[in-house]
mmCIF file of C-alpha atoms in Angstrom:
data_model
loop_
_atom_site.group_PDB
_atom_site.id
_atom_site.type_symbol
_atom_site.label_atom_id
_atom_site.label_comp_id
_atom_site.label_asym_id
_atom_site.label_seq_id
_atom_site.Cartn_x
_atom_site.Cartn_y
_atom_site.Cartn_z
ATOM 1 C CA MET A 18 -55.760 50.663 -4.503
ATOM 2 C CA THR A 19 -53.993 48.378 -1.857
ATOM 3 C CA ARG A 20 -50.047 49.627 -0.401
ATOM 4 C CA GLN A 21 -47.825 46.614 -0.437
ATOM 5 C CA PRO A 22 -45.133 46.808 2.036
ATOM 6 C CA SER A 23 -41.795 45.625 1.500
ATOM 7 C CA LEU A 24 -40.892 42.566 3.110
ATOM 8 C CA PHE A 25 -36.972 41.021 4.215
ATOM 9 C CA LEU A 26 -37.164 37.210 4.079
ATOM 10 C CA SER A 27 -34.549 34.916 4.974
ATOM 11 C CA HIS A 28 -34.846 31.769 3.643
ATOM 12 C CA GLY A 29 -32.486 29.429 4.530
ATOM 13 C CA SER A 30 -31.656 25.967 3.122
ATOM 14 C CA PRO A 31 -33.872 24.519 0.807
ATOM 15 C CA MET A 32 -34.758 21.925 3.372
ATOM 16 C CA ILE A 33 -37.316 25.043 4.773
ATOM 17 C CA VAL A 34 -39.982 23.514 2.798
ATOM 18 C CA LEU A 35 -39.536 19.780 4.040
ATOM 19 C CA ASP A 36 -38.362 20.350 7.459
ATOM 20 C CA LYS A 37 -40.622 21.616 10.266
ATOM 21 C CA SER A 38 -39.181 24.756 11.943
ATOM 22 C CA PRO A 39 -40.330 28.146 13.421
ATOM 23 C CA ALA A 40 -39.149 29.876 10.141
ATOM 24 C CA ARG A 41 -41.276 27.574 7.633
ATOM 25 C CA THR A 42 -44.676 28.198 9.760
ATOM 26 C CA PHE A 43 -44.124 31.840 9.869
ATOM 27 C CA LEU A 44 -43.825 31.491 5.812
ATOM 28 C CA GLU A 45 -46.854 29.258 5.603
ATOM 29 C CA GLY A 46 -48.627 32.086 7.370
ATOM 30 C CA LEU A 47 -47.111 35.169 5.576
ATOM 31 C CA ALA A 48 -50.317 35.861 2.998
ATOM 32 C CA GLU A 49 -52.407 36.346 6.262
ATOM 33 C CA GLU A 50 -49.804 39.200 7.336
ATOM 34 C CA LEU A 51 -50.538 41.208 4.189
ATOM 35 C CA SER A 52 -53.950 43.326 4.118
ATOM 36 C CA SER A 53 -54.449 41.987 0.474
ATOM 37 C CA LYS A 54 -53.197 39.547 -2.140
ATOM 38 C CA PRO A 55 -50.646 41.065 -4.585
ATOM 39 C CA GLU A 56 -51.144 41.764 -7.952
ATOM 40 C CA ALA A 57 -47.270 40.821 -8.856
ATOM 41 C CA ILE A 58 -44.223 39.977 -6.088
ATOM 42 C CA VAL A 59 -40.862 41.377 -7.190
ATOM 43 C CA VAL A 60 -38.281 39.143 -5.273
ATOM 44 C CA ILE A 61 -34.517 40.320 -5.166
ATOM 45 C CA SER A 62 -32.846 36.945 -4.472
ATOM 46 C CA ALA A 63 -29.131 36.309 -2.854
ATOM 47 C CA HIS A 64 -28.910 33.637 -5.460
ATOM 48 C CA TYR A 65 -29.432 35.797 -8.991
ATOM 49 C CA ASP A 66 -26.088 37.462 -8.942
ATOM 50 C CA ALA A 67 -25.291 39.491 -11.970
ATOM 51 C CA PRO A 68 -22.753 42.572 -13.181
ATOM 52 C CA VAL A 69 -25.401 44.132 -14.098
ATOM 53 C CA THR A 70 -29.100 44.674 -12.672
ATOM 54 C CA SER A 71 -31.062 41.715 -14.353
ATOM 55 C CA ILE A 72 -34.805 41.135 -14.733
ATOM 56 C CA THR A 73 -36.657 37.707 -15.305
ATOM 57 C CA SER A 74 -38.782 38.613 -18.199
ATOM 58 C CA GLY A 75 -39.827 35.218 -19.386
ATOM 59 C CA LEU A 76 -43.462 34.543 -19.601
ATOM 60 C CA HIS A 77 -42.975 31.018 -17.953
ATOM 61 C CA PRO A 78 -40.193 30.721 -15.749
ATOM 62 C CA SER A 79 -38.551 27.658 -14.718
ATOM 63 C CA THR A 80 -37.715 26.540 -11.243
ATOM 64 C CA ILE A 81 -33.817 26.192 -10.425
ATOM 65 C CA TYR A 82 -31.986 24.058 -8.428
ATOM 66 C CA ASP A 83 -29.181 25.623 -7.508
ATOM 67 C CA PHE A 84 -28.418 23.355 -4.927
ATOM 68 C CA GLY A 85 -26.765 19.625 -4.818
ATOM 69 C CA SER A 86 -26.786 16.474 -2.549
ATOM 70 C CA PHE A 87 -30.316 16.992 -0.935
ATOM 71 C CA PRO A 88 -33.332 14.620 -0.979
ATOM 72 C CA PRO A 89 -34.927 13.464 -3.895
ATOM 73 C CA ALA A 90 -38.151 15.279 -3.028
ATOM 74 C CA LEU A 91 -36.715 18.644 -3.426
ATOM 75 C CA TYR A 92 -36.215 17.978 -7.355
ATOM 76 C CA GLU A 93 -39.588 16.515 -7.836
ATOM 77 C CA MET A 94 -40.886 20.137 -6.648
ATOM 78 C CA VAL A 95 -41.818 22.839 -9.058
ATOM 79 C CA TYR A 96 -42.936 26.499 -8.784
ATOM 80 C CA PRO A 97 -44.771 27.506 -11.688
ATOM 81 C CA ALA A 98 -45.870 31.308 -11.010
ATOM 82 C CA PRO A 99 -46.138 32.724 -13.982
ATOM 83 C CA GLY A 100 -43.675 35.542 -15.030
ATOM 84 C CA ALA A 101 -44.806 39.102 -15.454
ATOM 85 C CA PRO A 102 -43.215 40.427 -18.932
ATOM 86 C CA ASP A 103 -44.895 43.831 -19.304
ATOM 87 C CA LEU A 104 -44.397 45.103 -15.332
ATOM 88 C CA ALA A 105 -40.323 43.463 -16.386
ATOM 89 C CA LYS A 106 -40.146 45.953 -19.150
ATOM 90 C CA ARG A 107 -41.762 48.524 -16.779
ATOM 91 C CA ILE A 108 -38.836 47.876 -14.219
ATOM 92 C CA GLN A 109 -36.517 48.254 -16.549
ATOM 93 C CA ASN A 110 -37.562 51.377 -18.362
ATOM 94 C CA MET A 111 -37.796 52.912 -14.645
ATOM 95 C CA LEU A 112 -34.019 51.738 -13.758
ATOM 96 C CA GLN A 113 -32.874 53.233 -16.788
ATOM 97 C CA SER A 114 -34.684 56.372 -16.345
ATOM 98 C CA ALA A 115 -33.082 56.247 -12.938
ATOM 99 C CA GLY A 116 -29.571 55.895 -14.537
ATOM 100 C CA LEU A 117 -29.740 52.458 -13.229
ATOM 101 C CA PRO A 118 -28.152 49.878 -15.920
ATOM 102 C CA SER A 119 -30.458 46.691 -16.739
ATOM 103 C CA ARG A 120 -31.059 44.351 -18.349
ATOM 104 C CA LEU A 121 -34.189 41.995 -19.259
ATOM 105 C CA ASP A 122 -33.474 37.956 -18.814
ATOM 106 C CA SER A 123 -35.777 36.373 -20.973
ATOM 107 C CA GLU A 124 -34.329 32.504 -19.619
ATOM 108 C CA GLY A 125 -33.735 33.234 -16.157
ATOM 109 C CA GLY A 126 -35.834 31.145 -13.742
ATOM 110 C CA PHE A 127 -36.431 31.174 -9.937
ATOM 111 C CA ASP A 128 -33.774 30.124 -7.681
ATOM 112 C CA HIS A 129 -34.519 28.520 -4.206
ATOM 113 C CA GLY A 130 -34.253 32.017 -2.949
ATOM 114 C CA THR A 131 -37.340 33.151 -4.981
ATOM 115 C CA TRP A 132 -39.437 29.259 -5.068
ATOM 116 C CA THR A 133 -38.865 28.084 -1.220
ATOM 117 C CA PRO A 134 -40.431 31.004 0.459
ATOM 118 C CA LEU A 135 -43.201 31.343 -2.308
ATOM 119 C CA LEU A 136 -44.049 27.909 -1.824
ATOM 120 C CA LEU A 137 -44.385 28.153 1.571
ATOM 121 C CA ALA A 138 -46.832 31.273 1.715
ATOM 122 C CA TRP A 139 -48.407 30.828 -1.625
ATOM 123 C CA PRO A 140 -48.496 27.372 -2.731
ATOM 124 C CA ALA A 141 -51.012 27.729 -5.495
ATOM 125 C CA ALA A 142 -48.489 29.780 -7.580
ATOM 126 C CA ASP A 143 -51.198 32.174 -9.011
ATOM 127 C CA ILE A 144 -49.336 35.458 -8.525
ATOM 128 C CA PRO A 145 -47.426 36.706 -11.103
ATOM 129 C CA VAL A 146 -43.464 36.842 -10.135
ATOM 130 C CA VAL A 147 -40.530 38.547 -11.452
ATOM 131 C CA GLN A 148 -36.888 37.792 -9.950
ATOM 132 C CA ILE A 149 -33.749 40.647 -10.109
ATOM 133 C CA SER A 150 -30.348 40.085 -9.616
ATOM 134 C CA ILE A 151 -28.328 41.449 -6.874
ATOM 135 C CA ASN A 152 -24.622 42.355 -7.978
ATOM 136 C CA GLU A 153 -22.494 41.110 -4.998
ATOM 137 C CA ARG A 154 -19.452 43.350 -6.141
ATOM 138 C CA GLY A 155 -21.659 46.200 -6.034
ATOM 139 C CA SER A 156 -22.280 48.777 -2.639
ATOM 140 C CA PRO A 157 -24.712 48.467 -0.151
ATOM 141 C CA GLN A 158 -25.469 51.952 -1.212
ATOM 142 C CA SER A 159 -26.486 50.974 -5.133
ATOM 143 C CA HIS A 160 -28.853 48.183 -3.594
ATOM 144 C CA TYR A 161 -30.353 50.441 -1.261
ATOM 145 C CA ASP A 162 -30.672 52.644 -4.348
ATOM 146 C CA LEU A 163 -32.476 49.844 -6.198
ATOM 147 C CA GLY A 164 -34.902 49.344 -3.866
ATOM 148 C CA ILE A 165 -36.236 53.148 -3.482
ATOM 149 C CA GLN A 166 -36.890 52.916 -7.562
ATOM 150 C CA LEU A 167 -38.779 49.548 -6.907
ATOM 151 C CA GLY A 168 -40.607 50.911 -3.717
ATOM 152 C CA THR A 169 -42.593 53.016 -6.289
ATOM 153 C CA LEU A 170 -44.234 49.689 -7.330
ATOM 154 C CA ARG A 171 -45.669 49.522 -3.695
ATOM 155 C CA ASP A 172 -48.583 51.809 -4.679
ATOM 156 C CA GLU A 173 -49.714 49.395 -7.138
ATOM 157 C CA ASN A 174 -50.404 46.277 -5.227
ATOM 158 C CA ILE A 175 -47.108 45.072 -6.216
ATOM 159 C CA LEU A 176 -44.807 43.286 -3.271
ATOM 160 C CA ILE A 177 -41.371 43.388 -3.016
ATOM 161 C CA VAL A 178 -39.295 40.821 -1.532
ATOM 162 C CA GLY A 179 -35.628 40.846 -0.722
ATOM 163 C CA SER A 180 -34.218 37.326 0.191
ATOM 164 C CA GLY A 181 -31.638 36.618 1.879
ATOM 165 C CA SER A 182 -30.552 35.737 5.362
ATOM 166 C CA MET A 183 -29.866 37.540 8.510
ATOM 167 C CA THR A 184 -26.973 36.189 9.230
ATOM 168 C CA HIS A 185 -25.237 33.554 6.798
ATOM 169 C CA ASN A 186 -21.912 31.993 7.597
ATOM 170 C CA LEU A 187 -21.956 28.559 6.129
ATOM 171 C CA SER A 188 -18.255 27.685 7.085
ATOM 172 C CA ALA A 189 -19.024 28.218 10.850
ATOM 173 C CA PHE A 190 -22.292 26.479 10.340
ATOM 174 C CA PHE A 191 -20.335 23.298 8.878
ATOM 175 C CA ARG A 192 -17.301 23.494 11.089
ATOM 176 C CA GLY A 193 -19.799 23.475 14.151
ATOM 177 C CA ASP A 194 -22.110 20.647 13.106
ATOM 178 C CA PHE A 195 -25.004 22.024 15.531
ATOM 179 C CA SER A 196 -27.681 20.232 16.089
ATOM 180 C CA HIS A 197 -31.140 21.936 14.622
ATOM 181 C CA ASN A 198 -32.243 23.679 17.776
ATOM 182 C CA ALA A 199 -28.678 24.183 19.481
ATOM 183 C CA PRO A 200 -27.923 27.490 21.261
ATOM 184 C CA THR A 201 -27.644 30.755 19.389
ATOM 185 C CA GLU A 202 -23.865 31.649 19.408
ATOM 186 C CA PRO A 203 -22.872 34.898 21.255
ATOM 187 C CA TRP A 204 -21.242 36.351 18.072
ATOM 188 C CA VAL A 205 -24.688 35.944 16.236
ATOM 189 C CA LEU A 206 -27.019 37.431 19.040
ATOM 190 C CA GLU A 207 -24.596 40.201 19.393
ATOM 191 C CA PHE A 208 -24.871 41.425 15.464
ATOM 192 C CA LEU A 209 -28.718 40.662 15.725
ATOM 193 C CA ASP A 210 -29.310 42.863 18.376
ATOM 194 C CA TRP A 211 -26.962 45.875 16.885
ATOM 195 C CA LEU A 212 -28.747 45.204 13.765
ATOM 196 C CA GLU A 213 -32.436 45.356 15.319
ATOM 197 C CA THR A 214 -31.766 48.696 16.992
ATOM 198 C CA LYS A 215 -30.431 50.519 14.059
ATOM 199 C CA LEU A 216 -33.517 48.923 12.171
ATOM 200 C CA ILE A 217 -35.681 49.889 14.489
ATOM 201 C CA SER A 218 -34.221 53.320 15.041
ATOM 202 C CA GLY A 219 -34.206 54.245 11.039
ATOM 203 C CA ASP A 220 -30.562 54.695 11.358
ATOM 204 C CA ARG A 221 -30.439 53.610 7.716
ATOM 205 C CA ALA A 222 -26.749 54.868 6.903
ATOM 206 C CA ALA A 223 -25.207 52.276 9.927
ATOM 207 C CA VAL A 224 -27.485 49.420 8.711
ATOM 208 C CA LEU A 225 -25.752 50.048 5.168
ATOM 209 C CA ARG A 226 -22.544 50.426 7.022
ATOM 210 C CA ALA A 227 -23.220 46.882 9.255
ATOM 211 C CA ILE A 228 -20.408 44.646 8.009
ATOM 212 C CA ASN A 229 -17.673 46.975 8.498
ATOM 213 C CA GLU A 230 -19.309 48.488 11.821
ATOM 214 C CA GLY A 231 -21.844 46.147 13.169
ATOM 215 C CA PRO A 232 -20.306 43.647 16.061
ATOM 216 C CA TYR A 233 -19.348 40.755 13.889
ATOM 217 C CA GLY A 234 -20.171 42.228 10.991
ATOM 218 C CA SER A 235 -18.306 40.115 8.678
ATOM 219 C CA ASP A 236 -18.287 37.014 10.621
ATOM 220 C CA ASN A 237 -21.558 37.049 10.138
ATOM 221 C CA HIS A 238 -21.581 37.644 6.506
ATOM 222 C CA PRO A 239 -18.239 36.587 4.900
ATOM 223 C CA THR A 240 -19.602 37.267 1.745
ATOM 224 C CA MET A 241 -22.106 39.909 1.064
ATOM 225 C CA ASP A 242 -24.777 38.258 -0.946
ATOM 226 C CA HIS A 243 -27.221 36.963 1.323
ATOM 227 C CA ILE A 244 -27.343 40.445 3.044
ATOM 228 C CA LEU A 245 -27.442 42.770 -0.048
ATOM 229 C CA PRO A 246 -31.582 41.854 -0.400
ATOM 230 C CA LEU A 247 -32.093 43.543 3.286
ATOM 231 C CA PHE A 248 -30.760 46.813 1.822
ATOM 232 C CA VAL A 249 -32.675 46.668 -1.335
ATOM 233 C CA ALA A 250 -36.094 45.916 0.698
ATOM 234 C CA LEU A 251 -35.159 48.862 3.451
ATOM 235 C CA GLY A 252 -34.868 51.146 0.109
ATOM 236 C CA ALA A 253 -37.806 50.086 -1.255
ATOM 237 C CA GLY A 254 -39.844 50.689 2.386
ATOM 238 C CA GLY A 255 -39.392 54.235 1.491
ATOM 239 C CA VAL A 256 -37.258 57.038 2.972
ATOM 240 C CA GLU A 257 -40.062 57.564 6.127
ATOM 241 C CA GLY A 258 -40.762 53.895 6.095
ATOM 242 C CA LYS A 259 -40.567 52.410 9.679
ATOM 243 C CA ALA A 260 -39.128 48.664 10.213
ATOM 244 C CA HIS A 261 -41.373 45.924 11.983
ATOM 245 C CA LYS A 262 -39.662 42.667 12.705
ATOM 246 C CA MET A 263 -42.025 39.976 11.742
ATOM 247 C CA HIS A 264 -40.218 36.794 12.825
ATOM 248 C CA HIS A 265 -36.830 35.859 14.802
ATOM 249 C CA SER A 266 -35.655 32.240 15.272
ATOM 250 C CA VAL A 267 -32.222 31.079 14.476
ATOM 251 C CA ASP A 268 -31.027 27.492 12.865
ATOM 252 C CA HIS A 269 -28.148 25.194 13.931
ATOM 253 C CA ALA A 270 -26.540 28.024 16.074
ATOM 254 C CA VAL A 271 -25.599 30.495 13.680
ATOM 255 C CA LEU A 272 -27.904 30.870 10.979
ATOM 256 C CA ALA A 273 -30.853 33.777 11.476
ATOM 257 C CA MET A 274 -34.217 33.353 9.507
ATOM 258 C CA ASP A 275 -35.322 36.750 11.057
ATOM 259 C CA MET A 276 -37.912 38.261 9.065
ATOM 260 C CA TRP A 277 -38.353 42.093 8.451
ATOM 261 C CA ARG A 278 -41.318 44.321 6.934
ATOM 262 C CA PHE A 279 -40.621 47.856 5.795
ATOM 263 C CA ASP A 280 -43.597 50.280 5.359
#
């Protein structure tokens, strides 16, 4: 059976599905980057936050519009991929056996951290999807440990996706009023270069300390929600897994849209 990688995708604004951008172009070709079509996709989304790891378990999850003041066309889009209740239950059992508390969420749907990148990559919506929460109050290590447990699913042709953003300072974004193609801010580039070096060299401990020890770490991530999926994807890639940067671009000078593969 095909072994899938673990991915970290920067999903950006919901407008990624409407506006042309390098990141959108990459995501539209993402399926071709994989050696086979996944049997299922497990997404850890920055926009699904819960104190206990939650796993969507419904058969027909809804499309969630967890954003406001966007064009009407966005609210008309649906991503009707089926859920995978049996897989969700298996994941819960795996986590519980490893001492990681978790719960099934039969009412949970797909927020835009899940449906916008998947809509671009697999528009047919014919692959079962399970969404798993982050815990913004949890540690980087706890999310890495979650990824280690999920990584065993890769041997079953199941794709693990952490969906967040390589940098995510919305205050700087709104305050700067940058054009879409504005030059990247130096403090963003310095953080990206440091993080890339640590990922490529396999210095996982440093990656987990990126916000406190990386240059301008807290400036690039004033909140942890959009970098926590990276730690899950890193753990799911395996202790000996190698990091490969698949895409780099920056929107509006401060929002890095980097995409990484771990296998």
